[in-house]
Amino acid sequence: MSMFDAMNIAASGLSANRKWIDAVSDNIAGINNVTSTSQPAFQERFIVARAAGYGEPKGTYVAGNMWGDPNGRLVSMPEHPAADENGMVRVPDIDLSDQITALMMAQRAYQANASVAERAKTTYEAAIGIGK
């Protein structure tokens, strides 16, 4: 594997991790959304990452999104403007502690890929310096 392969693999990891961080951020932002019982709840978003090639170092890519349950949870909030005749509203079925854990994992993975890219860059610059 060349230094350029290491940089490209790390860059693809950075891109996938950034999308993961964005998805978790969206989930956390939507955790308190309230809708009427006749509408779907805010859906948690999951990122589907795939290896770009087996046997050859090519990195990773985001293959798509998966979505959480649109039914969410029914909660009693009779004072809420969106409440139905029984005082129920629909809220997302998202666990904040799971989202914080996912955010920490995505941040650590992003940091690891950034570190690999920086080290590959340093190695490349050192190799250029040898030829001078």
PDB file of C-alpha atoms in Angstrom:
ATOM      1  CA  MET A   1       0.000   0.000   0.000  1.00  0.00           C
ATOM      2  CA  SER A   2       1.356   3.393  -0.939  1.00  0.00           C
ATOM      3  CA  MET A   3       1.116   6.597   1.061  1.00  0.00           C
ATOM      4  CA  PHE A   4      -1.493   7.843  -1.380  1.00  0.00           C
ATOM      5  CA  ASP A   5      -3.625   4.765  -0.671  1.00  0.00           C
ATOM      6  CA  ALA A   6      -3.406   5.538   3.046  1.00  0.00           C
ATOM      7  CA  MET A   7      -4.477   9.129   2.420  1.00  0.00           C
ATOM      8  CA  ASN A   8      -7.378   8.067   0.198  1.00  0.00           C
ATOM      9  CA  ILE A   9      -8.592   5.446   2.671  1.00  0.00           C
ATOM     10  CA  ALA A  10      -8.397   7.934   5.544  1.00  0.00           C
ATOM     11  CA  ALA A  11     -10.218  10.555   3.452  1.00  0.00           C
ATOM     12  CA  SER A  12     -13.031   8.131   2.682  1.00  0.00           C
ATOM     13  CA  GLY A  13     -13.253   7.315   6.390  1.00  0.00           C
ATOM     14  CA  LEU A  14     -13.390  11.017   7.249  1.00  0.00           C
ATOM     15  CA  SER A  15     -16.259  11.499   4.807  1.00  0.00           C
ATOM     16  CA  ALA A  16     -18.234   8.533   6.174  1.00  0.00           C
ATOM     17  CA  ASN A  17     -17.633   9.598   9.771  1.00  0.00           C
ATOM     18  CA  ARG A  18     -18.725  13.154   8.999  1.00  0.00           C
ATOM     19  CA  LYS A  19     -22.007  11.847   7.611  1.00  0.00           C
ATOM     20  CA  TRP A  20     -22.425   9.677  10.715  1.00  0.00           C
ATOM     21  CA  ILE A  21     -21.857  12.713  12.946  1.00  0.00           C
ATOM     22  CA  ASP A  22     -24.387  14.691  10.878  1.00  0.00           C
ATOM     23  CA  ALA A  23     -26.998  11.935  11.229  1.00  0.00           C
ATOM     24  CA  VAL A  24     -26.531  11.705  15.001  1.00  0.00           C
ATOM     25  CA  SER A  25     -26.707  15.501  15.271  1.00  0.00           C
ATOM     26  CA  ASP A  26     -29.990  15.486  13.348  1.00  0.00           C
ATOM     27  CA  ASN A  27     -31.324  12.765  15.645  1.00  0.00           C
ATOM     28  CA  ILE A  28     -30.429  14.735  18.753  1.00  0.00           C
ATOM     29  CA  ALA A  29     -31.966  17.905  17.276  1.00  0.00           C
ATOM     30  CA  GLY A  30     -35.225  16.063  16.520  1.00  0.00           C
ATOM     31  CA  ILE A  31     -35.507  14.189  19.784  1.00  0.00           C
ATOM     32  CA  ASN A  32     -38.124  16.586  21.213  1.00  0.00           C
ATOM     33  CA  ASN A  33     -40.286  16.882  18.072  1.00  0.00           C
ATOM     34  CA  VAL A  34     -43.967  16.431  18.821  1.00  0.00           C
ATOM     35  CA  THR A  35     -46.584  15.619  16.187  1.00  0.00           C
ATOM     36  CA  SER A  36     -50.240  14.720  16.223  1.00  0.00           C
ATOM     37  CA  THR A  37     -51.177  11.057  16.392  1.00  0.00           C
ATOM     38  CA  SER A  38     -52.318  11.200  12.759  1.00  0.00           C
ATOM     39  CA  GLN A  39     -48.801  12.090  11.539  1.00  0.00           C
ATOM     40  CA  PRO A  40     -45.560  10.087  11.633  1.00  0.00           C
ATOM     41  CA  ALA A  41     -43.034  10.842  14.338  1.00  0.00           C
ATOM     42  CA  PHE A  42     -39.561  12.197  13.588  1.00  0.00           C
ATOM     43  CA  GLN A  43     -37.547   9.201  12.397  1.00  0.00           C
ATOM     44  CA  GLU A  44     -34.094   8.409  13.700  1.00  0.00           C
ATOM     45  CA  ARG A  45     -31.521   8.212  10.886  1.00  0.00           C
ATOM     46  CA  PHE A  46     -28.823   5.570  10.679  1.00  0.00           C
ATOM     47  CA  ILE A  47     -25.914   5.646   8.233  1.00  0.00           C
ATOM     48  CA  VAL A  48     -25.111   2.472   6.299  1.00  0.00           C
ATOM     49  CA  ALA A  49     -21.364   2.295   5.603  1.00  0.00           C
ATOM     50  CA  ARG A  50     -19.765  -0.239   3.285  1.00  0.00           C
ATOM     51  CA  ALA A  51     -16.233  -1.239   2.394  1.00  0.00           C
ATOM     52  CA  ALA A  52     -15.281   0.110  -1.023  1.00  0.00           C
ATOM     53  CA  GLY A  53     -13.477  -3.066  -2.053  1.00  0.00           C
ATOM     54  CA  TYR A  54     -12.417  -6.332  -0.510  1.00  0.00           C
ATOM     55  CA  GLY A  55      -8.869  -7.501  -1.053  1.00  0.00           C
ATOM     56  CA  GLU A  56      -7.748  -4.081  -2.253  1.00  0.00           C
ATOM     57  CA  PRO A  57      -7.330  -1.055  -0.004  1.00  0.00           C
ATOM     58  CA  LYS A  58      -9.998   1.311  -1.203  1.00  0.00           C
ATOM     59  CA  GLY A  59     -11.621   2.670   1.943  1.00  0.00           C
ATOM     60  CA  THR A  60     -15.267   3.043   2.789  1.00  0.00           C
ATOM     61  CA  TYR A  61     -18.362   4.815   1.543  1.00  0.00           C
ATOM     62  CA  VAL A  62     -21.856   5.611   2.717  1.00  0.00           C
ATOM     63  CA  ALA A  63     -24.252   3.250   0.953  1.00  0.00           C
ATOM     64  CA  GLY A  64     -27.381   4.940   2.233  1.00  0.00           C
ATOM     65  CA  ASN A  65     -29.598   5.638   5.199  1.00  0.00           C
ATOM     66  CA  MET A  66     -31.867   3.518   7.323  1.00  0.00           C
ATOM     67  CA  TRP A  67     -34.739   5.077   9.201  1.00  0.00           C
ATOM     68  CA  GLY A  68     -36.223   4.472  12.629  1.00  0.00           C
ATOM     69  CA  ASP A  69     -39.830   3.687  13.456  1.00  0.00           C
ATOM     70  CA  PRO A  70     -42.269   6.325  12.126  1.00  0.00           C
ATOM     71  CA  ASN A  71     -44.764   5.297  14.826  1.00  0.00           C
ATOM     72  CA  GLY A  72     -42.553   6.655  17.596  1.00  0.00           C
ATOM     73  CA  ARG A  73     -44.184   6.626  21.026  1.00  0.00           C
ATOM     74  CA  LEU A  74     -47.560   7.903  22.101  1.00  0.00           C
ATOM     75  CA  VAL A  75     -47.332  10.227  25.081  1.00  0.00           C
ATOM     76  CA  SER A  76     -50.030  11.933  27.093  1.00  0.00           C
ATOM     77  CA  MET A  77     -49.771  15.731  26.674  1.00  0.00           C
ATOM     78  CA  PRO A  78     -53.330  17.029  26.881  1.00  0.00           C
ATOM     79  CA  GLU A  79     -52.139  20.662  26.998  1.00  0.00           C
ATOM     80  CA  HIS A  80     -50.176  20.390  23.729  1.00  0.00           C
ATOM     81  CA  PRO A  81     -51.840  22.012  20.664  1.00  0.00           C
ATOM     82  CA  ALA A  82     -51.218  18.859  18.583  1.00  0.00           C
ATOM     83  CA  ALA A  83     -52.900  16.557  21.123  1.00  0.00           C
ATOM     84  CA  ASP A  84     -55.792  14.418  19.902  1.00  0.00           C
ATOM     85  CA  GLU A  85     -59.154  14.086  21.665  1.00  0.00           C
ATOM     86  CA  ASN A  86     -57.546  11.686  24.186  1.00  0.00           C
ATOM     87  CA  GLY A  87     -54.686  14.106  24.923  1.00  0.00           C
ATOM     88  CA  MET A  88     -52.103  11.962  23.138  1.00  0.00           C
ATOM     89  CA  VAL A  89     -49.253  13.103  20.874  1.00  0.00           C
ATOM     90  CA  ARG A  90     -46.600  11.233  18.935  1.00  0.00           C
ATOM     91  CA  VAL A  91     -42.906  11.684  19.850  1.00  0.00           C
ATOM     92  CA  PRO A  92     -39.789  10.057  18.346  1.00  0.00           C
ATOM     93  CA  ASP A  93     -38.591   6.787  19.840  1.00  0.00           C
ATOM     94  CA  ILE A  94     -34.998   7.970  20.202  1.00  0.00           C
ATOM     95  CA  ASP A  95     -32.804   7.322  23.235  1.00  0.00           C
ATOM     96  CA  LEU A  96     -30.518  10.283  23.994  1.00  0.00           C
ATOM     97  CA  SER A  97     -27.889   8.114  25.710  1.00  0.00           C
ATOM     98  CA  ASP A  98     -27.641   5.932  22.578  1.00  0.00           C
ATOM     99  CA  GLN A  99     -27.199   9.046  20.457  1.00  0.00           C
ATOM    100  CA  ILE A 100     -24.475  10.460  22.714  1.00  0.00           C
ATOM    101  CA  THR A 101     -22.660   7.109  22.613  1.00  0.00           C
ATOM    102  CA  ALA A 102     -22.915   7.007  18.797  1.00  0.00           C
ATOM    103  CA  LEU A 103     -21.662  10.599  18.630  1.00  0.00           C
ATOM    104  CA  MET A 104     -18.623   9.744  20.763  1.00  0.00           C
ATOM    105  CA  MET A 105     -17.828   6.710  18.577  1.00  0.00           C
ATOM    106  CA  ALA A 106     -18.181   8.747  15.384  1.00  0.00           C
ATOM    107  CA  GLN A 107     -15.956  11.503  16.764  1.00  0.00           C
ATOM    108  CA  ARG A 108     -13.267   9.006  17.801  1.00  0.00           C
ATOM    109  CA  ALA A 109     -13.379   7.310  14.404  1.00  0.00           C
ATOM    110  CA  TYR A 110     -13.115  10.727  12.729  1.00  0.00           C
ATOM    111  CA  GLN A 111     -10.102  11.589  14.914  1.00  0.00           C
ATOM    112  CA  ALA A 112      -8.439   8.266  14.074  1.00  0.00           C
ATOM    113  CA  ASN A 113      -8.866   8.823  10.335  1.00  0.00           C
ATOM    114  CA  ALA A 114      -7.604  12.399  10.649  1.00  0.00           C
ATOM    115  CA  SER A 115      -4.544  11.080  12.473  1.00  0.00           C
ATOM    116  CA  VAL A 116      -3.865   8.535   9.712  1.00  0.00           C
ATOM    117  CA  ALA A 117      -4.169  11.251   7.049  1.00  0.00           C
ATOM    118  CA  GLU A 118      -1.805  13.524   8.963  1.00  0.00           C
ATOM    119  CA  ARG A 119       0.772  10.754   9.428  1.00  0.00           C
ATOM    120  CA  ALA A 120       0.584   9.774   5.760  1.00  0.00           C
ATOM    121  CA  LYS A 121       1.125  13.427   4.840  1.00  0.00           C
ATOM    122  CA  THR A 122       4.124  13.666   7.175  1.00  0.00           C
ATOM    123  CA  THR A 123       5.586  10.475   5.702  1.00  0.00           C
ATOM    124  CA  TYR A 124       5.068  11.763   2.169  1.00  0.00           C
ATOM    125  CA  GLU A 125       6.740  15.081   3.016  1.00  0.00           C
ATOM    126  CA  ALA A 126       9.673  13.214   4.589  1.00  0.00           C
ATOM    127  CA  ALA A 127      10.015  11.062   1.466  1.00  0.00           C
ATOM    128  CA  ILE A 128      10.122  14.175  -0.706  1.00  0.00           C
ATOM    129  CA  GLY A 129      12.816  15.607   1.585  1.00  0.00           C
ATOM    130  CA  ILE A 130      15.016  12.531   1.128  1.00  0.00           C
ATOM    131  CA  GLY A 131      15.309  13.211  -2.596  1.00  0.00           C
ATOM    132  CA  LYS A 132      16.646  16.726  -2.079  1.00  0.00           C
TER     133      LYS A 132
END
